[in-house]
Amino acid sequence: MGKAKGAGGRQRQPPPSQGSSSNRIATGKQSAGGDGNEEGGQGVAPEVAEWFEKGRIRMMEACEERNPSIVGDATKAQEAKQRLAELSQRGSDTKGVSFAGDALHHLYFSTKFERRGILLYRILAHLLVSSTSSNVKTQGEMAACGAALRAGICRQESGKTELLAVSVGGGPGTDASGLYWANKHFLGFKGTEPAEGREGGRLDGGLHCVLMDKEKSWRRNLATLQGIMHPEVTLDFAPCDVGQACTSPSNDKASADIFAADLIIFAYVSHETSQVARSSDFAFYRGVCKGAKKGA
């Protein structure tokens, strides 16, 4: 591949490899730290770290290609940085932090695509294959948790022919990127061509993940994300507002997918929107607990 550079001056790299599945698993004994402390690439096999690095670059390039004006614009970059910083302040969600704009998407992928994706991958790896503890009681609890999770989301143990996952607040696709490697290494779902009538690019026998977010502009990144994750994970997008009841009209599509899902992921959204969820007496989360299918 040539050495053409993107608008930002970085050497353009090929998209992540779609090569054969590997039996390598996460390595290292680091605990899964917070977003600000977790170093991208640590504690995972080199092929995983390389894929995330190339994926991060590809997502940034897509933002630059869509809107070249964001490259080198210090004002837009600073404004995006300030908005992301507000997410770490409890209470900011009462007035709403906007995720709109290519400049913010560019910065988000630059700083969080690897960290958050690898974090989810390592958590799943720990639960599914490497749950250990020096405390006998804790070790037993972790083993039981891992066994229950394997029975619910691993193809061999669950007997399921396909898996539906939803990532609430996961519009940027970072959770889905963690699922990509979890599926290659542990879950074992392999999609084939879709049957007639299936929507959203979903493959028969595969792992399908619905990205759910209040910020609808994340949808514009869906095609690029799908390009680096297919066929291990197929993607769709659904508007979702955790400040509203799960069954409210604004959450129609999201609730249908949540109630059908085998795996429901809540990552940073639970913290970043805690105050607005509290203001509605956690109606969304209560609805999820009530409507989710048994074993999800």
mmCIF file of C-alpha atoms in Angstrom:
data_model
loop_
_atom_site.group_PDB
_atom_site.id
_atom_site.type_symbol
_atom_site.label_atom_id
_atom_site.label_comp_id
_atom_site.label_asym_id
_atom_site.label_seq_id
_atom_site.Cartn_x
_atom_site.Cartn_y
_atom_site.Cartn_z
ATOM 1 C CA MET A 1 0.000 0.000 0.000
ATOM 2 C CA GLY A 2 1.291 3.500 -0.739
ATOM 3 C CA LYS A 3 2.491 6.049 1.755
ATOM 4 C CA ALA A 4 -0.182 8.630 1.117
ATOM 5 C CA LYS A 5 -0.819 10.737 4.155
ATOM 6 C CA GLY A 6 -4.117 11.791 5.636
ATOM 7 C CA ALA A 7 -5.150 15.381 6.057
ATOM 8 C CA GLY A 8 -3.570 15.453 9.495
ATOM 9 C CA GLY A 9 -0.101 14.584 8.176
ATOM 10 C CA ARG A 10 0.054 11.062 9.622
ATOM 11 C CA GLN A 11 1.234 8.250 7.393
ATOM 12 C CA ARG A 12 -1.882 6.467 6.194
ATOM 13 C CA GLN A 13 -2.062 2.867 7.357
ATOM 14 C CA PRO A 14 -4.144 0.006 6.041
ATOM 15 C CA PRO A 15 -7.326 -0.941 7.873
ATOM 16 C CA PRO A 16 -7.023 -3.595 10.583
ATOM 17 C CA SER A 17 -6.396 -7.092 9.330
ATOM 18 C CA GLN A 18 -9.329 -9.417 8.839
ATOM 19 C CA GLY A 19 -7.032 -12.451 9.051
ATOM 20 C CA SER A 20 -7.680 -15.831 10.577
ATOM 21 C CA SER A 21 -8.859 -16.224 14.138
ATOM 22 C CA SER A 22 -6.205 -16.534 16.812
ATOM 23 C CA ASN A 23 -6.172 -18.564 19.991
ATOM 24 C CA ARG A 24 -4.155 -15.918 21.804
ATOM 25 C CA ILE A 25 -5.840 -14.350 24.791
ATOM 26 C CA ALA A 26 -5.240 -11.290 26.884
ATOM 27 C CA THR A 27 -2.035 -11.408 28.866
ATOM 28 C CA GLY A 28 -0.768 -9.578 31.894
ATOM 29 C CA LYS A 29 -2.238 -9.182 35.364
ATOM 30 C CA GLN A 30 -3.126 -5.502 35.436
ATOM 31 C CA SER A 31 -6.466 -4.620 36.880
ATOM 32 C CA ALA A 32 -8.932 -2.957 34.555
ATOM 33 C CA GLY A 33 -8.423 0.673 35.459
ATOM 34 C CA GLY A 34 -10.464 3.746 34.626
ATOM 35 C CA ASP A 35 -10.465 5.440 31.263
ATOM 36 C CA GLY A 36 -7.878 7.969 32.310
ATOM 37 C CA ASN A 37 -5.457 5.365 33.706
ATOM 38 C CA GLU A 38 -5.739 2.495 31.255
ATOM 39 C CA GLU A 39 -2.923 2.553 28.705
ATOM 40 C CA GLY A 40 -3.920 1.481 25.218
ATOM 41 C CA GLY A 41 -2.252 -1.764 24.151
ATOM 42 C CA GLN A 42 -1.094 -2.919 27.591
ATOM 43 C CA GLY A 43 -1.948 -6.434 28.695
ATOM 44 C CA VAL A 44 -3.013 -7.755 25.275
ATOM 45 C CA ALA A 45 -1.349 -9.757 22.516
ATOM 46 C CA PRO A 46 0.584 -7.722 19.914
ATOM 47 C CA GLU A 47 -1.929 -8.502 17.158
ATOM 48 C CA VAL A 48 -4.719 -7.069 19.304
ATOM 49 C CA ALA A 49 -2.774 -3.917 20.153
ATOM 50 C CA GLU A 50 -1.848 -3.414 16.497
ATOM 51 C CA TRP A 51 -5.459 -3.812 15.363
ATOM 52 C CA PHE A 52 -6.651 -1.199 17.848
ATOM 53 C CA GLU A 53 -3.920 1.233 16.834
ATOM 54 C CA LYS A 54 -4.787 0.893 13.145
ATOM 55 C CA GLY A 55 -8.483 1.117 13.964
ATOM 56 C CA ARG A 56 -7.954 4.333 15.913
ATOM 57 C CA ILE A 57 -6.099 5.866 12.978
ATOM 58 C CA ARG A 58 -8.734 4.758 10.478
ATOM 59 C CA MET A 59 -11.548 6.279 12.517
ATOM 60 C CA MET A 60 -9.653 9.573 12.817
ATOM 61 C CA GLU A 61 -8.966 9.583 9.073
ATOM 62 C CA ALA A 62 -12.659 9.070 8.367
ATOM 63 C CA CYS A 63 -13.462 12.205 10.373
ATOM 64 C CA GLU A 64 -10.797 14.157 8.468
ATOM 65 C CA GLU A 65 -12.035 12.917 5.101
ATOM 66 C CA ARG A 66 -15.591 13.893 5.976
ATOM 67 C CA ASN A 67 -14.601 17.340 7.247
ATOM 68 C CA PRO A 68 -11.066 18.478 6.292
ATOM 69 C CA SER A 69 -11.575 21.809 8.070
ATOM 70 C CA ILE A 70 -11.068 20.185 11.482
ATOM 71 C CA VAL A 71 -7.409 19.457 10.723
ATOM 72 C CA GLY A 72 -5.177 22.048 12.337
ATOM 73 C CA ASP A 73 -8.087 24.098 13.704
ATOM 74 C CA ALA A 74 -6.931 24.847 17.260
ATOM 75 C CA THR A 75 -10.201 26.519 18.208
ATOM 76 C CA LYS A 76 -12.334 23.525 17.254
ATOM 77 C CA ALA A 77 -9.871 21.161 18.918
ATOM 78 C CA GLN A 78 -9.906 23.102 22.191
ATOM 79 C CA GLU A 79 -13.698 23.333 22.206
ATOM 80 C CA ALA A 80 -13.966 19.581 21.661
ATOM 81 C CA LYS A 81 -11.432 18.948 24.423
ATOM 82 C CA GLN A 82 -13.431 21.083 26.830
ATOM 83 C CA ARG A 83 -16.634 19.186 26.095
ATOM 84 C CA LEU A 84 -14.950 15.831 26.685
ATOM 85 C CA ALA A 85 -13.469 17.131 29.936
ATOM 86 C CA GLU A 86 -16.967 17.956 31.166
ATOM 87 C CA LEU A 87 -17.873 14.270 31.050
ATOM 88 C CA SER A 88 -15.611 13.589 34.024
ATOM 89 C CA GLN A 89 -17.462 16.157 36.131
ATOM 90 C CA ARG A 90 -20.404 14.643 37.951
ATOM 91 C CA GLY A 91 -23.434 16.800 37.316
ATOM 92 C CA SER A 92 -22.474 17.965 33.843
ATOM 93 C CA ASP A 93 -25.084 15.656 32.437
ATOM 94 C CA THR A 94 -27.839 17.718 34.044
ATOM 95 C CA LYS A 95 -27.282 20.354 31.367
ATOM 96 C CA GLY A 96 -26.176 17.917 28.684
ATOM 97 C CA VAL A 97 -22.790 17.462 27.037
ATOM 98 C CA SER A 98 -23.107 17.507 23.263
ATOM 99 C CA PHE A 99 -21.201 14.857 21.299
ATOM 100 C CA ALA A 100 -21.993 16.444 17.945
ATOM 101 C CA GLY A 101 -19.343 17.525 15.470
ATOM 102 C CA ASP A 102 -16.489 15.919 13.570
ATOM 103 C CA ALA A 103 -13.881 17.672 15.710
ATOM 104 C CA LEU A 104 -15.216 16.008 18.847
ATOM 105 C CA HIS A 105 -15.549 12.637 17.110
ATOM 106 C CA HIS A 106 -11.947 12.950 15.903
ATOM 107 C CA LEU A 107 -10.691 13.696 19.414
ATOM 108 C CA TYR A 108 -12.842 10.947 20.913
ATOM 109 C CA PHE A 109 -11.432 8.291 18.595
ATOM 110 C CA SER A 110 -7.921 9.629 19.152
ATOM 111 C CA THR A 111 -8.085 9.341 22.940
ATOM 112 C CA LYS A 112 -10.654 6.631 23.673
ATOM 113 C CA PHE A 113 -10.992 4.103 20.846
ATOM 114 C CA GLU A 114 -8.100 1.933 22.044
ATOM 115 C CA ARG A 115 -8.504 2.431 25.772
ATOM 116 C CA ARG A 116 -12.179 1.702 26.051
ATOM 117 C CA GLY A 117 -12.220 -1.110 23.512
ATOM 118 C CA ILE A 118 -9.248 -2.896 25.070
ATOM 119 C CA LEU A 119 -10.740 -2.421 28.528
ATOM 120 C CA LEU A 120 -13.933 -4.267 27.589
ATOM 121 C CA TYR A 121 -11.934 -6.994 25.840
ATOM 122 C CA ARG A 122 -9.760 -7.519 28.929
ATOM 123 C CA ILE A 123 -12.742 -7.582 31.283
ATOM 124 C CA LEU A 124 -14.396 -10.277 29.177
ATOM 125 C CA ALA A 125 -11.119 -12.184 28.908
ATOM 126 C CA HIS A 126 -10.709 -12.080 32.680
ATOM 127 C CA LEU A 127 -14.231 -13.299 33.341
ATOM 128 C CA LEU A 128 -14.345 -15.921 30.609
ATOM 129 C CA VAL A 129 -10.925 -17.542 30.791
ATOM 130 C CA SER A 130 -8.634 -16.188 33.468
ATOM 131 C CA SER A 131 -10.631 -15.491 36.624
ATOM 132 C CA THR A 132 -8.103 -15.889 39.443
ATOM 133 C CA SER A 133 -7.769 -14.510 42.933
ATOM 134 C CA SER A 134 -5.679 -15.256 46.009
ATOM 135 C CA ASN A 135 -8.896 -15.030 48.025
ATOM 136 C CA VAL A 136 -10.700 -18.383 47.928
ATOM 137 C CA LYS A 137 -14.144 -16.811 48.360
ATOM 138 C CA THR A 138 -13.502 -14.237 45.629
ATOM 139 C CA GLN A 139 -12.036 -16.893 43.347
ATOM 140 C CA GLY A 140 -15.169 -18.990 43.730
ATOM 141 C CA GLU A 141 -17.427 -16.028 43.011
ATOM 142 C CA MET A 142 -15.445 -15.062 39.929
ATOM 143 C CA ALA A 143 -15.463 -18.640 38.664
ATOM 144 C CA ALA A 144 -19.239 -18.797 39.070
ATOM 145 C CA CYS A 145 -19.626 -15.449 37.291
ATOM 146 C CA GLY A 146 -17.416 -16.641 34.444
ATOM 147 C CA ALA A 147 -19.314 -19.905 34.108
ATOM 148 C CA ALA A 148 -22.647 -18.071 33.958
ATOM 149 C CA LEU A 149 -21.291 -15.649 31.360
ATOM 150 C CA ARG A 150 -19.901 -18.460 29.203
ATOM 151 C CA ALA A 151 -23.244 -20.236 29.382
ATOM 152 C CA GLY A 152 -24.947 -17.092 28.150
ATOM 153 C CA ILE A 153 -22.696 -15.681 25.432
ATOM 154 C CA CYS A 154 -20.201 -18.322 24.236
ATOM 155 C CA ARG A 155 -21.361 -20.308 21.234
ATOM 156 C CA GLN A 156 -20.165 -23.702 22.422
ATOM 157 C CA GLU A 157 -21.361 -23.451 26.021
ATOM 158 C CA SER A 158 -24.628 -21.645 25.304
ATOM 159 C CA GLY A 159 -25.696 -23.664 22.284
ATOM 160 C CA LYS A 160 -26.802 -20.436 20.613
ATOM 161 C CA THR A 161 -26.387 -20.116 16.881
ATOM 162 C CA GLU A 162 -26.011 -16.325 16.968
ATOM 163 C CA LEU A 163 -25.639 -13.547 19.518
ATOM 164 C CA LEU A 164 -27.298 -10.152 19.834
ATOM 165 C CA ALA A 165 -25.447 -7.559 21.913
ATOM 166 C CA VAL A 166 -26.473 -3.984 22.646
ATOM 167 C CA SER A 167 -24.092 -1.239 23.704
ATOM 168 C CA VAL A 168 -26.064 1.413 25.596
ATOM 169 C CA GLY A 169 -24.302 4.756 25.263
ATOM 170 C CA GLY A 170 -21.909 3.065 22.855
ATOM 171 C CA GLY A 171 -22.460 5.181 19.757
ATOM 172 C CA PRO A 172 -18.722 5.578 19.029
ATOM 173 C CA GLY A 173 -18.334 1.794 18.725
ATOM 174 C CA THR A 174 -15.663 1.311 21.385
ATOM 175 C CA ASP A 175 -17.598 -1.504 23.081
ATOM 176 C CA ALA A 176 -18.129 -3.159 19.720
ATOM 177 C CA SER A 177 -14.387 -3.032 19.067
ATOM 178 C CA GLY A 178 -13.824 -4.960 22.296
ATOM 179 C CA LEU A 179 -16.437 -7.492 21.216
ATOM 180 C CA TYR A 180 -14.601 -7.943 17.910
ATOM 181 C CA TRP A 181 -11.626 -9.563 19.636
ATOM 182 C CA ALA A 182 -13.707 -11.250 22.310
ATOM 183 C CA ASN A 183 -15.605 -12.994 19.532
ATOM 184 C CA LYS A 184 -12.434 -14.027 17.691
ATOM 185 C CA HIS A 185 -10.840 -15.423 20.839
ATOM 186 C CA PHE A 186 -13.636 -16.624 23.124
ATOM 187 C CA LEU A 187 -17.221 -16.324 21.908
ATOM 188 C CA GLY A 188 -16.932 -18.231 18.639
ATOM 189 C CA PHE A 189 -19.755 -16.849 16.513
ATOM 190 C CA LYS A 190 -19.065 -16.894 12.787
ATOM 191 C CA GLY A 191 -21.574 -15.229 10.501
ATOM 192 C CA THR A 192 -22.556 -16.338 7.022
ATOM 193 C CA GLU A 193 -24.415 -14.441 4.332
ATOM 194 C CA PRO A 194 -27.670 -12.946 5.639
ATOM 195 C CA ALA A 195 -30.930 -14.709 4.975
ATOM 196 C CA GLU A 196 -33.508 -12.886 2.903
ATOM 197 C CA GLY A 197 -35.307 -10.209 4.847
ATOM 198 C CA ARG A 198 -32.663 -9.592 7.533
ATOM 199 C CA GLU A 199 -31.888 -5.963 8.258
ATOM 200 C CA GLY A 200 -28.942 -3.922 9.460
ATOM 201 C CA GLY A 201 -26.299 -6.074 7.766
ATOM 202 C CA ARG A 202 -26.824 -8.835 10.304
ATOM 203 C CA LEU A 203 -25.338 -12.209 9.341
ATOM 204 C CA ASP A 204 -26.904 -15.556 10.132
ATOM 205 C CA GLY A 205 -24.906 -17.246 12.881
ATOM 206 C CA GLY A 206 -22.902 -14.137 13.716
ATOM 207 C CA LEU A 207 -22.480 -11.604 16.503
ATOM 208 C CA HIS A 208 -24.595 -8.514 15.911
ATOM 209 C CA CYS A 209 -24.142 -5.399 18.043
ATOM 210 C CA VAL A 210 -26.546 -2.460 18.147
ATOM 211 C CA LEU A 211 -24.855 0.811 19.090
ATOM 212 C CA MET A 212 -27.261 2.909 21.146
ATOM 213 C CA ASP A 213 -26.764 6.586 21.823
ATOM 214 C CA LYS A 214 -28.683 9.801 22.345
ATOM 215 C CA GLU A 215 -26.247 11.561 20.006
ATOM 216 C CA LYS A 216 -27.502 10.477 16.596
ATOM 217 C CA SER A 217 -24.506 11.867 14.716
ATOM 218 C CA TRP A 218 -22.435 8.866 15.848
ATOM 219 C CA ARG A 219 -24.331 6.970 13.166
ATOM 220 C CA ARG A 220 -22.215 8.641 10.482
ATOM 221 C CA ASN A 221 -19.250 6.518 11.627
ATOM 222 C CA LEU A 222 -21.148 3.243 11.300
ATOM 223 C CA ALA A 223 -19.929 2.329 7.811
ATOM 224 C CA THR A 224 -16.276 2.887 8.729
ATOM 225 C CA LEU A 225 -16.646 0.879 11.933
ATOM 226 C CA GLN A 226 -18.319 -1.919 10.009
ATOM 227 C CA GLY A 227 -15.491 -1.896 7.518
ATOM 228 C CA ILE A 228 -12.933 -2.756 10.189
ATOM 229 C CA MET A 229 -15.085 -5.222 12.167
ATOM 230 C CA HIS A 230 -16.878 -7.296 9.523
ATOM 231 C CA PRO A 231 -17.547 -10.228 9.661
ATOM 232 C CA GLU A 232 -16.668 -10.867 13.332
ATOM 233 C CA VAL A 233 -19.181 -8.214 14.406
ATOM 234 C CA THR A 234 -21.983 -6.641 12.364
ATOM 235 C CA LEU A 235 -23.392 -3.321 13.481
ATOM 236 C CA ASP A 236 -26.537 -1.255 13.603
ATOM 237 C CA PHE A 237 -27.480 1.988 15.354
ATOM 238 C CA ALA A 238 -30.496 2.926 17.456
ATOM 239 C CA PRO A 239 -31.294 6.275 19.116
ATOM 240 C CA CYS A 240 -31.419 5.837 22.880
ATOM 241 C CA ASP A 241 -31.989 8.232 25.781
ATOM 242 C CA VAL A 242 -31.326 6.854 29.265
ATOM 243 C CA GLY A 243 -33.020 9.937 30.686
ATOM 244 C CA GLN A 244 -36.353 8.655 29.383
ATOM 245 C CA ALA A 245 -38.278 5.508 30.237
ATOM 246 C CA CYS A 246 -37.114 2.467 28.316
ATOM 247 C CA THR A 247 -40.555 2.139 26.714
ATOM 248 C CA SER A 248 -40.951 5.818 25.798
ATOM 249 C CA PRO A 249 -41.511 6.630 22.090
ATOM 250 C CA SER A 250 -37.963 8.014 21.803
ATOM 251 C CA ASN A 251 -36.627 4.598 22.770
ATOM 252 C CA ASP A 252 -38.878 2.416 20.610
ATOM 253 C CA LYS A 253 -36.155 0.759 18.526
ATOM 254 C CA ALA A 254 -33.698 0.645 21.408
ATOM 255 C CA SER A 255 -36.117 -1.096 23.766
ATOM 256 C CA ALA A 256 -37.026 -3.718 21.165
ATOM 257 C CA ASP A 257 -33.347 -4.607 20.722
ATOM 258 C CA ILE A 258 -32.618 -4.483 24.453
ATOM 259 C CA PHE A 259 -35.451 -6.852 25.278
ATOM 260 C CA ALA A 260 -34.212 -9.296 22.616
ATOM 261 C CA ALA A 261 -30.513 -9.009 23.516
ATOM 262 C CA ASP A 262 -28.298 -11.760 24.902
ATOM 263 C CA LEU A 263 -25.684 -9.278 26.151
ATOM 264 C CA ILE A 264 -26.426 -5.754 27.396
ATOM 265 C CA ILE A 265 -23.402 -3.513 27.902
ATOM 266 C CA PHE A 266 -23.406 -0.398 30.080
ATOM 267 C CA ALA A 267 -19.917 1.068 30.220
ATOM 268 C CA TYR A 268 -19.179 4.716 30.975
ATOM 269 C CA VAL A 269 -22.722 5.825 30.198
ATOM 270 C CA SER A 270 -23.880 4.830 33.677
ATOM 271 C CA HIS A 271 -21.512 7.373 35.218
ATOM 272 C CA GLU A 272 -21.622 10.036 32.534
ATOM 273 C CA THR A 273 -25.422 10.266 32.646
ATOM 274 C CA SER A 274 -25.944 9.415 36.306
ATOM 275 C CA GLN A 275 -27.609 12.661 37.285
ATOM 276 C CA VAL A 276 -30.105 12.765 34.434
ATOM 277 C CA ALA A 277 -30.962 9.116 35.113
ATOM 278 C CA ARG A 278 -31.494 9.908 38.773
ATOM 279 C CA SER A 279 -33.830 12.772 37.881
ATOM 280 C CA SER A 280 -36.169 10.253 36.248
ATOM 281 C CA ASP A 281 -35.842 7.835 39.180
ATOM 282 C CA PHE A 282 -33.776 5.553 36.940
ATOM 283 C CA ALA A 283 -36.846 4.753 34.850
ATOM 284 C CA PHE A 284 -34.731 3.558 31.928
ATOM 285 C CA TYR A 285 -32.732 1.091 34.010
ATOM 286 C CA ARG A 286 -35.814 -0.143 35.821
ATOM 287 C CA GLY A 287 -37.404 -0.816 32.453
ATOM 288 C CA VAL A 288 -34.357 -2.745 31.262
ATOM 289 C CA CYS A 289 -34.381 -4.949 34.355
ATOM 290 C CA LYS A 290 -38.063 -5.615 33.930
ATOM 291 C CA GLY A 291 -38.049 -6.266 30.178
ATOM 292 C CA ALA A 292 -34.709 -7.955 29.495
ATOM 293 C CA LYS A 293 -34.956 -11.627 28.672
ATOM 294 C CA LYS A 294 -33.900 -14.211 31.215
ATOM 295 C CA GLY A 295 -30.185 -14.843 31.230
ATOM 296 C CA ALA A 296 -29.200 -11.619 29.478
#
